[in-house]
Every structure is written in structure tokens, then in C-alpha cells.
């Protein structure tokens, strides 16, 4: 990864708002809001802590995320990462030592965020299995 293609939020940075990025975003500081990139990769470093909903192609988490992650491809939760929120991805890698509290939907066949909603329960017809 070429250094000029990486947007860095260093440990001394505290940002609130919405960030849309194209290539690679690395966060070592604090962020609160929304993060979005159709083709980009999000890296949350060991010192990084975000309160955000995330929509990216790929994500690698070493720090803390409070919020939901939607990745159209891959999410890697590295050792000592903390994710408090729901996750959707084609591929998920979880290393030993990760804290993950939330729902997980991993589907190698892919998914679209507008068709997948956390907390949505499909209603099924109830059938009378036992008749008396």
C-alpha cells in the first residue's frame, strides 16, 4: 500500500461527522459519526476508537468500534480488537482475543445493504405439527 494513498487520523485527532473516502483510511485517533467508502479499506489501529456506522469494501480492526459494520467483501478482527455492534460481510476473520458483542451475518455469496437489515425478522407461517 503506497503511503500517498492512505488517509490518516493520528492518535492526537478527535473528529466528529461523516467521512467518505476512496482508497485507505487509517484511524489511530477518535472518530464519531459515519464512515463510507464503496471501494476503500478502513483500518482501525490499536489506539483507534470509533463510534460510527461503517460501510466499506474491507475493514481491519485492531482498536475499538462501537457501531455497525457493513463490508461488501472482508472484515478482519485482529487480536484485542473490540466490536460492539452488528457486522455483515462476505468474509470474516476473527483472531484469538477479540471481543465481539453483536449480531453477525457472513455470506460468501454477497449481500446488499439495502436488502439486509439487522433486527429484521422474517415472518413464517406457523404450521400445526401435532394435531389432536
PDB file of C-alpha atoms in Angstrom:
ATOM      1  CA  UNK A   1       0.000   0.000   0.000  1.00  0.00           C
ATOM      2  CA  UNK A   2       1.558   3.261  -1.108  1.00  0.00           C
ATOM      3  CA  UNK A   3       1.747   5.904   1.626  1.00  0.00           C
ATOM      4  CA  UNK A   4       0.208   8.631  -0.578  1.00  0.00           C
ATOM      5  CA  UNK A   5      -2.976   6.548  -0.918  1.00  0.00           C
ATOM      6  CA  UNK A   6      -3.606   6.408   2.849  1.00  0.00           C
ATOM      7  CA  UNK A   7      -5.624   8.993   4.757  1.00  0.00           C
ATOM      8  CA  UNK A   8      -4.506   9.011   8.400  1.00  0.00           C
ATOM      9  CA  UNK A   9      -6.282  10.203  11.518  1.00  0.00           C
ATOM     10  CA  UNK A  10      -3.485  10.076  14.070  1.00  0.00           C
ATOM     11  CA  UNK A  11      -3.744   9.424  17.816  1.00  0.00           C
ATOM     12  CA  UNK A  12      -3.965  13.154  18.632  1.00  0.00           C
ATOM     13  CA  UNK A  13      -7.003  13.664  16.351  1.00  0.00           C
ATOM     14  CA  UNK A  14     -10.636  13.669  17.550  1.00  0.00           C
ATOM     15  CA  UNK A  15     -13.181  14.063  14.723  1.00  0.00           C
ATOM     16  CA  UNK A  16     -16.999  14.060  14.526  1.00  0.00           C
ATOM     17  CA  UNK A  17     -19.030  13.941  11.331  1.00  0.00           C
ATOM     18  CA  UNK A  18     -19.301  11.994   8.095  1.00  0.00           C
ATOM     19  CA  UNK A  19     -16.234  10.890   6.165  1.00  0.00           C
ATOM     20  CA  UNK A  20     -16.381   9.469   2.645  1.00  0.00           C
ATOM     21  CA  UNK A  21     -13.075   8.206   1.309  1.00  0.00           C
ATOM     22  CA  UNK A  22     -11.763   6.455  -1.788  1.00  0.00           C
ATOM     23  CA  UNK A  23      -8.702   4.357  -1.004  1.00  0.00           C
ATOM     24  CA  UNK A  24      -7.476   3.579   2.512  1.00  0.00           C
ATOM     25  CA  UNK A  25      -8.443   5.325   5.760  1.00  0.00           C
ATOM     26  CA  UNK A  26      -6.388   4.538   8.865  1.00  0.00           C
ATOM     27  CA  UNK A  27      -7.669   5.755  12.229  1.00  0.00           C
ATOM     28  CA  UNK A  28      -5.430   5.822  15.299  1.00  0.00           C
ATOM     29  CA  UNK A  29      -7.389   8.617  16.992  1.00  0.00           C
ATOM     30  CA  UNK A  30     -11.047   9.066  17.906  1.00  0.00           C
ATOM     31  CA  UNK A  31     -13.920   9.383  15.463  1.00  0.00           C
ATOM     32  CA  UNK A  32     -17.686   9.681  15.888  1.00  0.00           C
ATOM     33  CA  UNK A  33     -20.197   9.673  13.035  1.00  0.00           C
ATOM     34  CA  UNK A  34     -20.398   7.816   9.710  1.00  0.00           C
ATOM     35  CA  UNK A  35     -17.609   6.276   7.591  1.00  0.00           C
ATOM     36  CA  UNK A  36     -18.276   5.303   3.985  1.00  0.00           C
ATOM     37  CA  UNK A  37     -16.288   4.052   1.014  1.00  0.00           C
ATOM     38  CA  UNK A  38     -17.576   1.889  -1.843  1.00  0.00           C
ATOM     39  CA  UNK A  39     -14.128   0.651  -2.854  1.00  0.00           C
ATOM     40  CA  UNK A  40     -11.947   1.558   0.122  1.00  0.00           C
ATOM     41  CA  UNK A  41     -10.430  -0.144   3.118  1.00  0.00           C
ATOM     42  CA  UNK A  42     -10.831   1.016   6.702  1.00  0.00           C
ATOM     43  CA  UNK A  43      -8.091   0.299   9.229  1.00  0.00           C
ATOM     44  CA  UNK A  44      -8.708   0.978  12.906  1.00  0.00           C
ATOM     45  CA  UNK A  45      -5.294   0.870  14.590  1.00  0.00           C
ATOM     46  CA  UNK A  46      -4.595  -0.303  18.139  1.00  0.00           C
ATOM     47  CA  UNK A  47      -5.095   3.220  19.541  1.00  0.00           C
ATOM     48  CA  UNK A  48      -8.154   3.890  17.362  1.00  0.00           C
ATOM     49  CA  UNK A  49     -11.627   4.203  18.882  1.00  0.00           C
ATOM     50  CA  UNK A  50     -14.703   4.987  16.819  1.00  0.00           C
ATOM     51  CA  UNK A  51     -18.418   5.387  17.476  1.00  0.00           C
ATOM     52  CA  UNK A  52     -19.734   5.044  13.967  1.00  0.00           C
ATOM     53  CA  UNK A  53     -21.665   3.060  11.443  1.00  0.00           C
ATOM     54  CA  UNK A  54     -19.276   1.865   8.767  1.00  0.00           C
ATOM     55  CA  UNK A  55     -19.914   0.955   5.117  1.00  0.00           C
ATOM     56  CA  UNK A  56     -16.747  -0.128   3.279  1.00  0.00           C
ATOM     57  CA  UNK A  57     -15.335  -2.778   0.965  1.00  0.00           C
ATOM     58  CA  UNK A  58     -12.810  -4.117   3.514  1.00  0.00           C
ATOM     59  CA  UNK A  59     -12.074  -3.434   7.178  1.00  0.00           C
ATOM     60  CA  UNK A  60      -9.243  -4.413   9.525  1.00  0.00           C
ATOM     61  CA  UNK A  61      -9.914  -3.656  13.187  1.00  0.00           C
ATOM     62  CA  UNK A  62      -7.275  -3.602  15.930  1.00  0.00           C
ATOM     63  CA  UNK A  63      -8.857  -0.947  18.169  1.00  0.00           C
ATOM     64  CA  UNK A  64     -12.454  -0.370  19.303  1.00  0.00           C
ATOM     65  CA  UNK A  65     -15.599   0.080  17.226  1.00  0.00           C
ATOM     66  CA  UNK A  66     -18.957   0.985  18.763  1.00  0.00           C
ATOM     67  CA  UNK A  67     -21.338   0.732  15.823  1.00  0.00           C
ATOM     68  CA  UNK A  68     -22.353  -1.464  12.918  1.00  0.00           C
ATOM     69  CA  UNK A  69     -20.002  -2.573  10.144  1.00  0.00           C
ATOM     70  CA  UNK A  70     -21.158  -3.429   6.627  1.00  0.00           C
ATOM     71  CA  UNK A  71     -18.332  -4.663   4.394  1.00  0.00           C
ATOM     72  CA  UNK A  72     -19.075  -5.749   0.840  1.00  0.00           C
ATOM     73  CA  UNK A  73     -16.016  -8.034   0.988  1.00  0.00           C
ATOM     74  CA  UNK A  74     -13.909  -8.784   4.094  1.00  0.00           C
ATOM     75  CA  UNK A  75     -13.603  -7.879   7.773  1.00  0.00           C
ATOM     76  CA  UNK A  76     -10.619  -8.862   9.922  1.00  0.00           C
ATOM     77  CA  UNK A  77     -10.943  -8.508  13.695  1.00  0.00           C
ATOM     78  CA  UNK A  78      -7.368  -8.614  14.925  1.00  0.00           C
ATOM     79  CA  UNK A  79      -6.148  -9.731  18.335  1.00  0.00           C
ATOM     80  CA  UNK A  80      -7.504  -7.451  21.116  1.00  0.00           C
ATOM     81  CA  UNK A  81      -9.975  -5.716  18.772  1.00  0.00           C
ATOM     82  CA  UNK A  82     -13.338  -4.763  20.261  1.00  0.00           C
ATOM     83  CA  UNK A  83     -16.520  -4.583  18.190  1.00  0.00           C
ATOM     84  CA  UNK A  84     -19.712  -3.613  19.973  1.00  0.00           C
ATOM     85  CA  UNK A  85     -22.270  -3.696  17.188  1.00  0.00           C
ATOM     86  CA  UNK A  86     -23.533  -5.767  14.296  1.00  0.00           C
ATOM     87  CA  UNK A  87     -21.469  -6.958  11.356  1.00  0.00           C
ATOM     88  CA  UNK A  88     -22.204  -8.007   7.763  1.00  0.00           C
ATOM     89  CA  UNK A  89     -19.558  -9.211   5.313  1.00  0.00           C
ATOM     90  CA  UNK A  90     -18.753 -11.787   2.640  1.00  0.00           C
ATOM     91  CA  UNK A  91     -15.750 -12.990   4.650  1.00  0.00           C
ATOM     92  CA  UNK A  92     -14.913 -12.655   8.349  1.00  0.00           C
ATOM     93  CA  UNK A  93     -11.637 -13.430  10.127  1.00  0.00           C
ATOM     94  CA  UNK A  94     -11.575 -13.322  13.931  1.00  0.00           C
ATOM     95  CA  UNK A  95      -8.258 -13.697  15.734  1.00  0.00           C
ATOM     96  CA  UNK A  96      -7.954 -15.018  19.275  1.00  0.00           C
ATOM     97  CA  UNK A  97      -8.542 -12.401  21.973  1.00  0.00           C
ATOM     98  CA  UNK A  98     -11.235 -10.399  20.145  1.00  0.00           C
ATOM     99  CA  UNK A  99     -14.280  -9.009  21.962  1.00  0.00           C
ATOM    100  CA  UNK A 100     -17.356  -9.048  19.704  1.00  0.00           C
ATOM    101  CA  UNK A 101     -20.802  -8.248  21.099  1.00  0.00           C
ATOM    102  CA  UNK A 102     -23.478  -8.129  18.418  1.00  0.00           C
ATOM    103  CA  UNK A 103     -25.070  -9.980  15.549  1.00  0.00           C
ATOM    104  CA  UNK A 104     -23.078 -11.352  12.648  1.00  0.00           C
ATOM    105  CA  UNK A 105     -24.180 -12.112   9.089  1.00  0.00           C
ATOM    106  CA  UNK A 106     -21.445 -13.638   6.913  1.00  0.00           C
ATOM    107  CA  UNK A 107     -22.452 -14.668   3.410  1.00  0.00           C
ATOM    108  CA  UNK A 108     -19.795 -15.642   0.822  1.00  0.00           C
ATOM    109  CA  UNK A 109     -22.386 -15.150  -1.937  1.00  0.00           C
ATOM    110  CA  UNK A 110     -22.583 -11.470  -1.090  1.00  0.00           C
ATOM    111  CA  UNK A 111     -25.324  -9.180   0.116  1.00  0.00           C
ATOM    112  CA  UNK A 112     -26.596  -5.712  -0.484  1.00  0.00           C
ATOM    113  CA  UNK A 113     -27.032  -3.321   2.457  1.00  0.00           C
ATOM    114  CA  UNK A 114     -30.396  -2.068   1.249  1.00  0.00           C
ATOM    115  CA  UNK A 115     -31.795  -5.627   1.306  1.00  0.00           C
ATOM    116  CA  UNK A 116     -30.196  -6.759   4.576  1.00  0.00           C
ATOM    117  CA  UNK A 117     -31.390  -5.151   7.783  1.00  0.00           C
ATOM    118  CA  UNK A 118     -30.301  -6.014  11.296  1.00  0.00           C
ATOM    119  CA  UNK A 119     -33.072  -6.878  13.664  1.00  0.00           C
ATOM    120  CA  UNK A 120     -35.497  -7.683  10.855  1.00  0.00           C
ATOM    121  CA  UNK A 121     -37.274 -10.969  11.445  1.00  0.00           C
ATOM    122  CA  UNK A 122     -38.950 -12.770   8.589  1.00  0.00           C
ATOM    123  CA  UNK A 123     -42.459 -13.873   9.385  1.00  0.00           C
ATOM    124  CA  UNK A 124     -43.099 -17.504   8.616  1.00  0.00           C
ATOM    125  CA  UNK A 125     -46.366 -19.340   8.547  1.00  0.00           C
ATOM    126  CA  UNK A 126     -46.917 -21.408  11.630  1.00  0.00           C
ATOM    127  CA  UNK A 127     -47.906 -24.977  10.855  1.00  0.00           C
ATOM    128  CA  UNK A 128     -49.726 -27.246  13.206  1.00  0.00           C
ATOM    129  CA  UNK A 129     -47.261 -30.104  13.516  1.00  0.00           C
ATOM    130  CA  UNK A 130     -49.221 -32.070  16.074  1.00  0.00           C
ATOM    131  CA  UNK A 131     -52.925 -32.465  15.616  1.00  0.00           C
ATOM    132  CA  UNK A 132     -55.058 -33.781  18.437  1.00  0.00           C
TER     133      UNK A 132
END
